[in-house]
JSON list of C-alpha atoms in Angstrom, two decimals:
[
{"chain": "A", "resi": 1268, "resn": "ASP", "atom": "CA", "xyz": [22.08, -58.19, 1.34]},
{"chain": "A", "resi": 1269, "resn": "VAL", "atom": "CA", "xyz": [20.72, -61.43, -0.06]},
{"chain": "A", "resi": 1270, "resn": "THR", "atom": "CA", "xyz": [22.35, -63.09, -3.06]},
{"chain": "A", "resi": 1271, "resn": "VAL", "atom": "CA", "xyz": [20.51, -65.92, -4.79]},
{"chain": "A", "resi": 1272, "resn": "VAL", "atom": "CA", "xyz": [23.04, -68.48, -5.99]},
{"chain": "A", "resi": 1273, "resn": "GLY", "atom": "CA", "xyz": [21.91, -71.03, -8.55]},
{"chain": "A", "resi": 1274, "resn": "THR", "atom": "CA", "xyz": [23.42, -73.91, -10.42]},
{"chain": "A", "resi": 1275, "resn": "GLY", "atom": "CA", "xyz": [23.41, -71.39, -13.26]},
{"chain": "A", "resi": 1276, "resn": "ALA", "atom": "CA", "xyz": [22.47, -67.72, -13.51]},
{"chain": "A", "resi": 1277, "resn": "THR", "atom": "CA", "xyz": [18.91, -68.39, -14.58]},
{"chain": "A", "resi": 1278, "resn": "THR", "atom": "CA", "xyz": [15.31, -68.14, -13.39]},
{"chain": "A", "resi": 1279, "resn": "TYR", "atom": "CA", "xyz": [13.86, -71.00, -11.35]},
{"chain": "A", "resi": 1280, "resn": "SER", "atom": "CA", "xyz": [10.29, -71.84, -10.35]},
{"chain": "A", "resi": 1281, "resn": "SER", "atom": "CA", "xyz": [9.37, -72.76, -6.81]},
{"chain": "A", "resi": 1282, "resn": "LYS", "atom": "CA", "xyz": [7.24, -75.79, -5.96]},
{"chain": "A", "resi": 1283, "resn": "SER", "atom": "CA", "xyz": [4.27, -73.39, -6.00]},
{"chain": "A", "resi": 1284, "resn": "GLY", "atom": "CA", "xyz": [5.32, -71.85, -9.31]},
{"chain": "A", "resi": 1285, "resn": "TYR", "atom": "CA", "xyz": [6.82, -68.60, -7.99]},
{"chain": "A", "resi": 1286, "resn": "PRO", "atom": "CA", "xyz": [9.80, -67.45, -10.07]},
{"chain": "A", "resi": 1287, "resn": "VAL", "atom": "CA", "xyz": [13.17, -66.53, -8.57]},
{"chain": "A", "resi": 1288, "resn": "LYS", "atom": "CA", "xyz": [16.14, -65.35, -10.58]},
{"chain": "A", "resi": 1289, "resn": "ALA", "atom": "CA", "xyz": [19.61, -66.39, -9.51]},
{"chain": "A", "resi": 1290, "resn": "ASP", "atom": "CA", "xyz": [21.96, -63.44, -9.18]},
{"chain": "A", "resi": 1291, "resn": "VAL", "atom": "CA", "xyz": [25.00, -65.61, -9.83]},
{"chain": "A", "resi": 1292, "resn": "ALA", "atom": "CA", "xyz": [26.03, -69.18, -10.60]},
{"chain": "A", "resi": 1293, "resn": "ALA", "atom": "CA", "xyz": [27.73, -71.27, -7.91]},
{"chain": "A", "resi": 1294, "resn": "GLU", "atom": "CA", "xyz": [30.89, -71.46, -10.04]},
{"chain": "A", "resi": 1295, "resn": "GLN", "atom": "CA", "xyz": [31.28, -67.68, -9.76]},
{"chain": "A", "resi": 1296, "resn": "VAL", "atom": "CA", "xyz": [31.40, -67.41, -5.96]},
{"chain": "A", "resi": 1297, "resn": "THR", "atom": "CA", "xyz": [33.15, -68.86, -2.92]},
{"chain": "A", "resi": 1298, "resn": "ALA", "atom": "CA", "xyz": [31.94, -69.44, 0.62]},
{"chain": "A", "resi": 1299, "resn": "ASP", "atom": "CA", "xyz": [34.06, -66.48, 1.73]},
{"chain": "A", "resi": 1300, "resn": "ASP", "atom": "CA", "xyz": [31.76, -64.19, -0.27]},
{"chain": "A", "resi": 1301, "resn": "PHE", "atom": "CA", "xyz": [28.94, -64.80, 2.24]},
{"chain": "A", "resi": 1302, "resn": "ASP", "atom": "CA", "xyz": [28.17, -64.58, 5.96]},
{"chain": "A", "resi": 1303, "resn": "GLY", "atom": "CA", "xyz": [25.95, -67.62, 5.66]},
{"chain": "A", "resi": 1304, "resn": "ILE", "atom": "CA", "xyz": [24.13, -69.91, 3.27]},
{"chain": "A", "resi": 1305, "resn": "ILE", "atom": "CA", "xyz": [20.48, -70.98, 3.41]},
{"chain": "A", "resi": 1306, "resn": "ILE", "atom": "CA", "xyz": [19.56, -74.03, 1.35]},
{"chain": "A", "resi": 1307, "resn": "PRO", "atom": "CA", "xyz": [15.86, -74.10, 0.43]},
{"chain": "A", "resi": 1308, "resn": "GLY", "atom": "CA", "xyz": [13.64, -77.12, 0.84]},
{"chain": "A", "resi": 1309, "resn": "GLY", "atom": "CA", "xyz": [11.16, -78.55, -1.63]},
{"chain": "A", "resi": 1310, "resn": "TYR", "atom": "CA", "xyz": [12.34, -79.94, -4.96]},
{"chain": "A", "resi": 1311, "resn": "ALA", "atom": "CA", "xyz": [15.36, -77.66, -5.41]},
{"chain": "A", "resi": 1312, "resn": "PRO", "atom": "CA", "xyz": [17.85, -79.63, -3.27]},
{"chain": "A", "resi": 1313, "resn": "ASP", "atom": "CA", "xyz": [17.63, -82.68, -5.52]},
{"chain": "A", "resi": 1314, "resn": "LEU", "atom": "CA", "xyz": [18.77, -80.51, -8.44]},
{"chain": "A", "resi": 1315, "resn": "MET", "atom": "CA", "xyz": [21.26, -78.50, -6.38]},
{"chain": "A", "resi": 1316, "resn": "ARG", "atom": "CA", "xyz": [23.10, -81.62, -5.19]},
{"chain": "A", "resi": 1317, "resn": "ARG", "atom": "CA", "xyz": [23.81, -82.56, -8.81]},
{"chain": "A", "resi": 1318, "resn": "SER", "atom": "CA", "xyz": [25.99, -79.46, -9.22]},
{"chain": "A", "resi": 1319, "resn": "PRO", "atom": "CA", "xyz": [29.59, -80.04, -8.07]},
{"chain": "A", "resi": 1320, "resn": "ALA", "atom": "CA", "xyz": [30.07, -76.27, -7.66]},
{"chain": "A", "resi": 1321, "resn": "MET", "atom": "CA", "xyz": [26.99, -75.98, -5.43]},
{"chain": "A", "resi": 1322, "resn": "VAL", "atom": "CA", "xyz": [28.04, -78.95, -3.30]},
{"chain": "A", "resi": 1323, "resn": "LYS", "atom": "CA", "xyz": [31.55, -77.49, -2.95]},
{"chain": "A", "resi": 1324, "resn": "LEU", "atom": "CA", "xyz": [30.13, -74.11, -1.94]},
{"chain": "A", "resi": 1325, "resn": "VAL", "atom": "CA", "xyz": [28.09, -75.70, 0.85]},
{"chain": "A", "resi": 1326, "resn": "LYS", "atom": "CA", "xyz": [30.96, -77.93, 1.99]},
{"chain": "A", "resi": 1327, "resn": "ASP", "atom": "CA", "xyz": [33.40, -75.00, 2.07]},
{"chain": "A", "resi": 1328, "resn": "ALA", "atom": "CA", "xyz": [30.88, -72.92, 4.03]},
{"chain": "A", "resi": 1329, "resn": "ILE", "atom": "CA", "xyz": [30.43, -75.61, 6.69]},
{"chain": "A", "resi": 1330, "resn": "LEU", "atom": "CA", "xyz": [34.15, -76.31, 6.97]},
{"chain": "A", "resi": 1331, "resn": "GLY", "atom": "CA", "xyz": [34.90, -72.58, 7.02]},
{"chain": "A", "resi": 1332, "resn": "GLY", "atom": "CA", "xyz": [32.61, -71.99, 9.99]},
{"chain": "A", "resi": 1333, "resn": "LYS", "atom": "CA", "xyz": [29.95, -70.08, 8.05]},
{"chain": "A", "resi": 1334, "resn": "VAL", "atom": "CA", "xyz": [26.34, -70.33, 9.20]},
{"chain": "A", "resi": 1335, "resn": "VAL", "atom": "CA", "xyz": [24.51, -72.87, 7.02]},
{"chain": "A", "resi": 1336, "resn": "GLY", "atom": "CA", "xyz": [20.77, -73.42, 7.23]},
{"chain": "A", "resi": 1337, "resn": "ALA", "atom": "CA", "xyz": [18.98, -76.37, 5.65]},
{"chain": "A", "resi": 1338, "resn": "ILE", "atom": "CA", "xyz": [15.24, -76.98, 5.84]},
{"chain": "A", "resi": 1339, "resn": "CYS", "atom": "CA", "xyz": [13.20, -79.97, 4.72]},
{"chain": "A", "resi": 1340, "resn": "HIS", "atom": "CA", "xyz": [14.84, -81.77, 1.77]},
{"chain": "A", "resi": 1341, "resn": "ALA", "atom": "CA", "xyz": [17.78, -79.31, 1.82]},
{"chain": "A", "resi": 1342, "resn": "ALA", "atom": "CA", "xyz": [19.59, -81.87, 3.97]},
{"chain": "A", "resi": 1343, "resn": "TRP", "atom": "CA", "xyz": [20.20, -83.83, 0.75]},
{"chain": "A", "resi": 1344, "resn": "VAL", "atom": "CA", "xyz": [22.76, -81.20, -0.23]},
{"chain": "A", "resi": 1345, "resn": "LEU", "atom": "CA", "xyz": [24.47, -81.68, 3.14]},
{"chain": "A", "resi": 1346, "resn": "CYS", "atom": "CA", "xyz": [24.56, -85.45, 2.51]},
{"chain": "A", "resi": 1347, "resn": "SER", "atom": "CA", "xyz": [26.17, -84.92, -0.89]},
{"chain": "A", "resi": 1348, "resn": "ALA", "atom": "CA", "xyz": [28.67, -82.46, 0.61]},
{"chain": "A", "resi": 1349, "resn": "GLY", "atom": "CA", "xyz": [29.80, -85.09, 3.12]},
{"chain": "A", "resi": 1350, "resn": "VAL", "atom": "CA", "xyz": [29.52, -82.72, 6.09]},
{"chain": "A", "resi": 1351, "resn": "LEU", "atom": "CA", "xyz": [27.13, -84.62, 8.37]},
{"chain": "A", "resi": 1352, "resn": "GLU", "atom": "CA", "xyz": [29.48, -87.14, 9.98]},
{"chain": "A", "resi": 1353, "resn": "GLY", "atom": "CA", "xyz": [29.10, -86.76, 13.74]},
{"chain": "A", "resi": 1354, "resn": "LYS", "atom": "CA", "xyz": [26.56, -83.91, 13.45]},
{"chain": "A", "resi": 1355, "resn": "THR", "atom": "CA", "xyz": [23.12, -83.84, 15.03]},
{"chain": "A", "resi": 1356, "resn": "ALA", "atom": "CA", "xyz": [20.50, -82.78, 12.49]},
{"chain": "A", "resi": 1357, "resn": "THR", "atom": "CA", "xyz": [16.89, -83.02, 11.42]},
{"chain": "A", "resi": 1358, "resn": "CYS", "atom": "CA", "xyz": [15.08, -83.03, 8.07]},
{"chain": "A", "resi": 1359, "resn": "PHE", "atom": "CA", "xyz": [11.82, -83.99, 6.40]},
{"chain": "A", "resi": 1360, "resn": "HIS", "atom": "CA", "xyz": [10.90, -87.44, 7.74]},
{"chain": "A", "resi": 1361, "resn": "SER", "atom": "CA", "xyz": [11.09, -89.18, 4.35]},
{"chain": "A", "resi": 1362, "resn": "ILE", "atom": "CA", "xyz": [14.85, -88.52, 4.01]},
{"chain": "A", "resi": 1363, "resn": "LYS", "atom": "CA", "xyz": [15.78, -89.39, 7.60]},
{"chain": "A", "resi": 1364, "resn": "ASP", "atom": "CA", "xyz": [17.59, -92.55, 6.44]},
{"chain": "A", "resi": 1365, "resn": "ASP", "atom": "CA", "xyz": [19.72, -90.47, 4.06]},
{"chain": "A", "resi": 1366, "resn": "LEU", "atom": "CA", "xyz": [20.93, -88.32, 6.96]},
{"chain": "A", "resi": 1367, "resn": "VAL", "atom": "CA", "xyz": [21.67, -91.33, 9.14]},
{"chain": "A", "resi": 1368, "resn": "ASN", "atom": "CA", "xyz": [23.55, -93.03, 6.29]},
{"chain": "A", "resi": 1369, "resn": "ALA", "atom": "CA", "xyz": [25.59, -89.84, 5.85]},
{"chain": "A", "resi": 1370, "resn": "GLY", "atom": "CA", "xyz": [26.73, -90.11, 9.47]},
{"chain": "A", "resi": 1371, "resn": "ALA", "atom": "CA", "xyz": [24.32, -87.72, 11.19]},
{"chain": "A", "resi": 1372, "resn": "ARG", "atom": "CA", "xyz": [22.48, -88.34, 14.43]},
{"chain": "A", "resi": 1373, "resn": "TYR", "atom": "CA", "xyz": [18.85, -87.69, 13.45]},
{"chain": "A", "resi": 1374, "resn": "VAL", "atom": "CA", "xyz": [16.46, -86.07, 15.92]},
{"chain": "A", "resi": 1375, "resn": "ASP", "atom": "CA", "xyz": [12.80, -85.27, 15.30]},
{"chain": "A", "resi": 1376, "resn": "GLN", "atom": "CA", "xyz": [12.73, -81.63, 16.45]},
{"chain": "A", "resi": 1377, "resn": "GLU", "atom": "CA", "xyz": [11.51, -78.49, 14.69]},
{"chain": "A", "resi": 1378, "resn": "VAL", "atom": "CA", "xyz": [15.02, -77.03, 14.59]},
{"chain": "A", "resi": 1379, "resn": "VAL", "atom": "CA", "xyz": [18.45, -78.39, 15.48]},
{"chain": "A", "resi": 1380, "resn": "VAL", "atom": "CA", "xyz": [21.57, -76.27, 15.89]},
{"chain": "A", "resi": 1381, "resn": "ASP", "atom": "CA", "xyz": [24.90, -78.10, 15.84]},
{"chain": "A", "resi": 1382, "resn": "GLY", "atom": "CA", "xyz": [27.76, -75.61, 15.74]},
{"chain": "A", "resi": 1383, "resn": "ASN", "atom": "CA", "xyz": [27.32, -73.49, 12.61]},
{"chain": "A", "resi": 1384, "resn": "LEU", "atom": "CA", "xyz": [24.72, -75.86, 11.08]},
{"chain": "A", "resi": 1385, "resn": "ILE", "atom": "CA", "xyz": [20.99, -75.22, 11.47]},
{"chain": "A", "resi": 1386, "resn": "THR", "atom": "CA", "xyz": [18.49, -77.80, 10.23]},
{"chain": "A", "resi": 1387, "resn": "ALA", "atom": "CA", "xyz": [14.69, -77.88, 10.31]},
{"chain": "A", "resi": 1388, "resn": "ARG", "atom": "CA", "xyz": [12.08, -80.44, 9.29]},
{"chain": "A", "resi": 1389, "resn": "GLU", "atom": "CA", "xyz": [9.54, -78.63, 7.15]},
{"chain": "A", "resi": 1390, "resn": "ALA", "atom": "CA", "xyz": [7.77, -75.37, 6.34]},
{"chain": "A", "resi": 1391, "resn": "LYS", "atom": "CA", "xyz": [5.75, -75.33, 9.57]},
{"chain": "A", "resi": 1392, "resn": "ASP", "atom": "CA", "xyz": [9.08, -75.08, 11.41]},
{"chain": "A", "resi": 1393, "resn": "LEU", "atom": "CA", "xyz": [10.06, -71.86, 9.61]},
{"chain": "A", "resi": 1394, "resn": "PRO", "atom": "CA", "xyz": [9.53, -69.55, 12.62]},
{"chain": "A", "resi": 1395, "resn": "ALA", "atom": "CA", "xyz": [12.00, -71.52, 14.79]},
{"chain": "A", "resi": 1396, "resn": "PHE", "atom": "CA", "xyz": [14.36, -71.98, 11.82]},
{"chain": "A", "resi": 1397, "resn": "CYS", "atom": "CA", "xyz": [14.40, -68.24, 11.12]},
{"chain": "A", "resi": 1398, "resn": "ARG", "atom": "CA", "xyz": [14.97, -67.38, 14.79]},
{"chain": "A", "resi": 1399, "resn": "ALA", "atom": "CA", "xyz": [17.97, -69.73, 14.90]},
{"chain": "A", "resi": 1400, "resn": "LEU", "atom": "CA", "xyz": [19.37, -68.29, 11.65]},
{"chain": "A", "resi": 1401, "resn": "ILE", "atom": "CA", "xyz": [19.04, -64.71, 12.88]},
{"chain": "A", "resi": 1402, "resn": "TYR", "atom": "CA", "xyz": [20.63, -65.58, 16.22]},
{"chain": "A", "resi": 1403, "resn": "LEU", "atom": "CA", "xyz": [23.67, -67.30, 14.69]},
{"chain": "A", "resi": 1404, "resn": "LEU", "atom": "CA", "xyz": [24.15, -64.70, 11.95]},
{"chain": "A", "resi": 1405, "resn": "GLU", "atom": "CA", "xyz": [24.05, -61.87, 14.51]},
{"chain": "A", "resi": 1406, "resn": "LYS", "atom": "CA", "xyz": [26.43, -63.79, 16.76]},
{"chain": "A", "resi": 1407, "resn": "ALA", "atom": "CA", "xyz": [28.83, -64.26, 13.82]},
{"chain": "A", "resi": 1408, "resn": "ASP", "atom": "CA", "xyz": [29.07, -60.49, 13.22]}
]
C-alpha cells in the first residue's frame, strides 16, 4: 500500500500540474506506520522542510532504520532533518553545497545507497533509484 503524507491533508499540484491528494497529514502518523518513506523531488521539498512534523517523520524514519529515498531536491528535507552527518549522498547539482554543509559526503552518481538511505540526482536517474528502493524494501521484509 502507498500512503501519501502531506504537510496537511489536502490536494497538491506537481511541478507539471498533476494533482495528488494527501491521505493524511504528517502530524497524524509516525515513522513506525511505514516500511519506508520516499521524498519527492521538484518544488515540494522546499515546502515539506518547513513543516516540523514532516521533518520529524523523516528524521525518525532514518534513525529508526526505515528505508528512506530522496531524489533531486528532496535532499533538502534530509538537510533540515539533520540526518546527513557522515553519510554519503547525492542530489541535484544545484543543492550540492547544502548537502556538504549538512555533513554529507557528496558524490555525483545516479544513485547512492548508504545504509537505509537512498539518494538520486534527478528524474533521469529514476530507474536506478527505483531498483535500489525495491531492493532495500524487499530486504527489509
